[in-house]
C-alpha positions as protocol buffer text, in pm:
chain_id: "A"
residue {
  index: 1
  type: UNK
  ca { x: -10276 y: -6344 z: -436 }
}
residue {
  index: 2
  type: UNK
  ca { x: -10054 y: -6252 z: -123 }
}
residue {
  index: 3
  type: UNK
  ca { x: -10078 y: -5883 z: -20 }
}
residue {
  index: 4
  type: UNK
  ca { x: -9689 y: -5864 z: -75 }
}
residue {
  index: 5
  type: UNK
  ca { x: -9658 y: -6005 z: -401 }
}
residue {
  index: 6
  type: UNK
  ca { x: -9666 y: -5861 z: -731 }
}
residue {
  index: 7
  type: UNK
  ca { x: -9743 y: -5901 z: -1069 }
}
residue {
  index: 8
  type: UNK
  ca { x: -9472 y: -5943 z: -1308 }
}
residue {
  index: 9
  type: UNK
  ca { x: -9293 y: -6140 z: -1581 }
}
residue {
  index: 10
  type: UNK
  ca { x: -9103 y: -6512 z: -1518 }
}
residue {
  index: 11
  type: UNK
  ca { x: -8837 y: -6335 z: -1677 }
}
residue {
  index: 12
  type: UNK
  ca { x: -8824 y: -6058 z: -1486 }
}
residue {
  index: 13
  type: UNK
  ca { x: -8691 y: -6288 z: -1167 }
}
residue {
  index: 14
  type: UNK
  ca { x: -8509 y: -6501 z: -1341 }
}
residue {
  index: 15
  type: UNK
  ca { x: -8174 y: -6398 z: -1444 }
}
residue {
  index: 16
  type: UNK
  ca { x: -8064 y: -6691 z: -1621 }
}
residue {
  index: 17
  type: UNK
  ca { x: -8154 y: -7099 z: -1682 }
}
residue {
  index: 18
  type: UNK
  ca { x: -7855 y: -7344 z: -1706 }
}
residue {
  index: 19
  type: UNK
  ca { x: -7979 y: -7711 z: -1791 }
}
residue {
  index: 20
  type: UNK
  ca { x: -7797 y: -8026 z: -1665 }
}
residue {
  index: 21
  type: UNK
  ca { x: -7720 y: -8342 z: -1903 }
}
residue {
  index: 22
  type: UNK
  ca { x: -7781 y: -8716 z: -1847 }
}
residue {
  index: 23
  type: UNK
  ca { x: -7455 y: -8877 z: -1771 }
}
residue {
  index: 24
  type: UNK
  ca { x: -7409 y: -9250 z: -1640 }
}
residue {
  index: 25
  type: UNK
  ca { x: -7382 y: -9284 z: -1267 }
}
residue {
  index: 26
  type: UNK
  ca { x: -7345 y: -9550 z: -1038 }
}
residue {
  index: 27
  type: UNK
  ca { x: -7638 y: -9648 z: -819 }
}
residue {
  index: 28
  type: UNK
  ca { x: -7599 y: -9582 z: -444 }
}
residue {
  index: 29
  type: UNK
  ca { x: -7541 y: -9264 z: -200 }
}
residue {
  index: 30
  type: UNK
  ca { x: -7208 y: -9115 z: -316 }
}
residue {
  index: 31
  type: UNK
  ca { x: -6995 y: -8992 z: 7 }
}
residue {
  index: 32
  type: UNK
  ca { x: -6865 y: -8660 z: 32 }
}
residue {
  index: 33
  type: UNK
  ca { x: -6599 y: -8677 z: -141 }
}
residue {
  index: 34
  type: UNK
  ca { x: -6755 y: -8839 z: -435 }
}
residue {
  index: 35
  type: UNK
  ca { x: -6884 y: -8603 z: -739 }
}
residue {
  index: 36
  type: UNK
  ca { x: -7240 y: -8729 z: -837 }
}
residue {
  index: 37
  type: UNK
  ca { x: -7577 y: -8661 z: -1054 }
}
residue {
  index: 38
  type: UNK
  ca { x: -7900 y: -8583 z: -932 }
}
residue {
  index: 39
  type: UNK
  ca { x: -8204 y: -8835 z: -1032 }
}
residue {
  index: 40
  type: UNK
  ca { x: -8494 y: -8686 z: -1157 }
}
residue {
  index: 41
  type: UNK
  ca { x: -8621 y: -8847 z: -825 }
}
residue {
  index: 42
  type: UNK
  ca { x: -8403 y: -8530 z: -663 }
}
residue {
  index: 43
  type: UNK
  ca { x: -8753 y: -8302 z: -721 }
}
residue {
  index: 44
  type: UNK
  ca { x: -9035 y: -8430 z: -662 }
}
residue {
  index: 45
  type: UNK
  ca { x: -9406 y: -8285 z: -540 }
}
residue {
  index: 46
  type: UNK
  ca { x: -9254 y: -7910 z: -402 }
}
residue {
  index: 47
  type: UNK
  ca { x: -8936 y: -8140 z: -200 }
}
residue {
  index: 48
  type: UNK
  ca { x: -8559 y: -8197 z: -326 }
}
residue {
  index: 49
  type: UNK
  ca { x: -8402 y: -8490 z: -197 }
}
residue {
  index: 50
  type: UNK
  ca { x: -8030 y: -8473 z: -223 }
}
residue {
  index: 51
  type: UNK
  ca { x: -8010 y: -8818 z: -152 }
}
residue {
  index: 52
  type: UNK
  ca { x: -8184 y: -8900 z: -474 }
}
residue {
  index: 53
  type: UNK
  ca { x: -7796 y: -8915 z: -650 }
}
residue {
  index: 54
  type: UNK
  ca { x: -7533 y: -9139 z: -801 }
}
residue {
  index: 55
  type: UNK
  ca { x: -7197 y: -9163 z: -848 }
}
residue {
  index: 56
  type: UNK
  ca { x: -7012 y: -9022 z: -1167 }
}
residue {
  index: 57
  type: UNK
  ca { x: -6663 y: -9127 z: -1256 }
}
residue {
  index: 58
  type: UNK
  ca { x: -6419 y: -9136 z: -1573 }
}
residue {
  index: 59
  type: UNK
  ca { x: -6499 y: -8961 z: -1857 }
}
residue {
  index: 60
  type: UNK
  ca { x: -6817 y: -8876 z: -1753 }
}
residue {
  index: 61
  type: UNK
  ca { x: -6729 y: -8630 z: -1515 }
}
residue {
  index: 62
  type: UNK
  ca { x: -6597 y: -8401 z: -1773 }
}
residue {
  index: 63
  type: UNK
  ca { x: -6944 y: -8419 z: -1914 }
}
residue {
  index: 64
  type: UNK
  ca { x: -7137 y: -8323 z: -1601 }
}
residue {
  index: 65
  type: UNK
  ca { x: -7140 y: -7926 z: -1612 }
}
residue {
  index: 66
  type: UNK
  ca { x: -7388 y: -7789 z: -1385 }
}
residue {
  index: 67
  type: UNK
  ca { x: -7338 y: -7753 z: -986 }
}
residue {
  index: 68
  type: UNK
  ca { x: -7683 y: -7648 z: -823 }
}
residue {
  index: 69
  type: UNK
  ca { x: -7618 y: -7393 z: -523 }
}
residue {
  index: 70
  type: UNK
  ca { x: -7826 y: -7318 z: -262 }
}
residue {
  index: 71
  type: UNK
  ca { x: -8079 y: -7059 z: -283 }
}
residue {
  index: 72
  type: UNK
  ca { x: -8140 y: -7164 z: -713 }
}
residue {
  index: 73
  type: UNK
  ca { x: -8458 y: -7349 z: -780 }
}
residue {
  index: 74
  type: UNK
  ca { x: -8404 y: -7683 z: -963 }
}
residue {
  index: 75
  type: UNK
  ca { x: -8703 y: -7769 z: -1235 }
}
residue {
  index: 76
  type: UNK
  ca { x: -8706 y: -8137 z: -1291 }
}
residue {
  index: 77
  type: UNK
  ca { x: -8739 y: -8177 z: -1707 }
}
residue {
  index: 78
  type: UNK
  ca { x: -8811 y: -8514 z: -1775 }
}
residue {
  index: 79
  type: UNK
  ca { x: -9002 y: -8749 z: -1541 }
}
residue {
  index: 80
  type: UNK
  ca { x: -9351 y: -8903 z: -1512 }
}
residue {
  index: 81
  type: UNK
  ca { x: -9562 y: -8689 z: -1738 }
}
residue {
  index: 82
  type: UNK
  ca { x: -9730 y: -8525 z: -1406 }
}
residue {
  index: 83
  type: UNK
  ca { x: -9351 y: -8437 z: -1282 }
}
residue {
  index: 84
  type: UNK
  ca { x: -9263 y: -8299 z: -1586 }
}
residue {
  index: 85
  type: UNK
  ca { x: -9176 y: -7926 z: -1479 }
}
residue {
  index: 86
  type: UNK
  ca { x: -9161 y: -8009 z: -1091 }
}
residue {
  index: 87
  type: UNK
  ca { x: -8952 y: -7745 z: -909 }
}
residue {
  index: 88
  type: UNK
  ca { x: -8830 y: -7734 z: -589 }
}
């Protein structure tokens, strides 16, 4: 273990968890003005790829309720069985 670490609880540096839903995108890098999805592809092996998106329009964007912000750590929950709990 690190000399600067300590022991403690999960819960004790986590504040809160917020989950994301599975909404239907469109395939494709969504520009900047576009409102998208992250794949499960997004974390993968320790890396996020932003790019790893699609596009979400109609009625799904009223579905789509959680914005990841920089700084939060995103935990990949479904996948390949060995990407299963990924984070990144």
């Amino acid at each position: 273990m690190n000399k600067e670490w300590t022991r403690g609880r999960v819960g004790e540096l986590i504040a809160s968890l917020e989950s994301g839903i599975s909404v239907n995108g469109v395939d494709g890098i969504p520009s900047n003005d576009d409102y998208a999805v992250l794949k499960v592809s997004a974390v993968t092996y320790g890396k996020f790829n932003p790019q790893a998106s699609k596009k979400i329009t109609g009625n799904e964007l009223r579905r789509a309720k959680c914005t990841p912000k920089k700084g939060q750590i995103i935990i990949s929950r479904s996948n390949t069985p060995e990407l299963v709990g990924a984070s990144c």
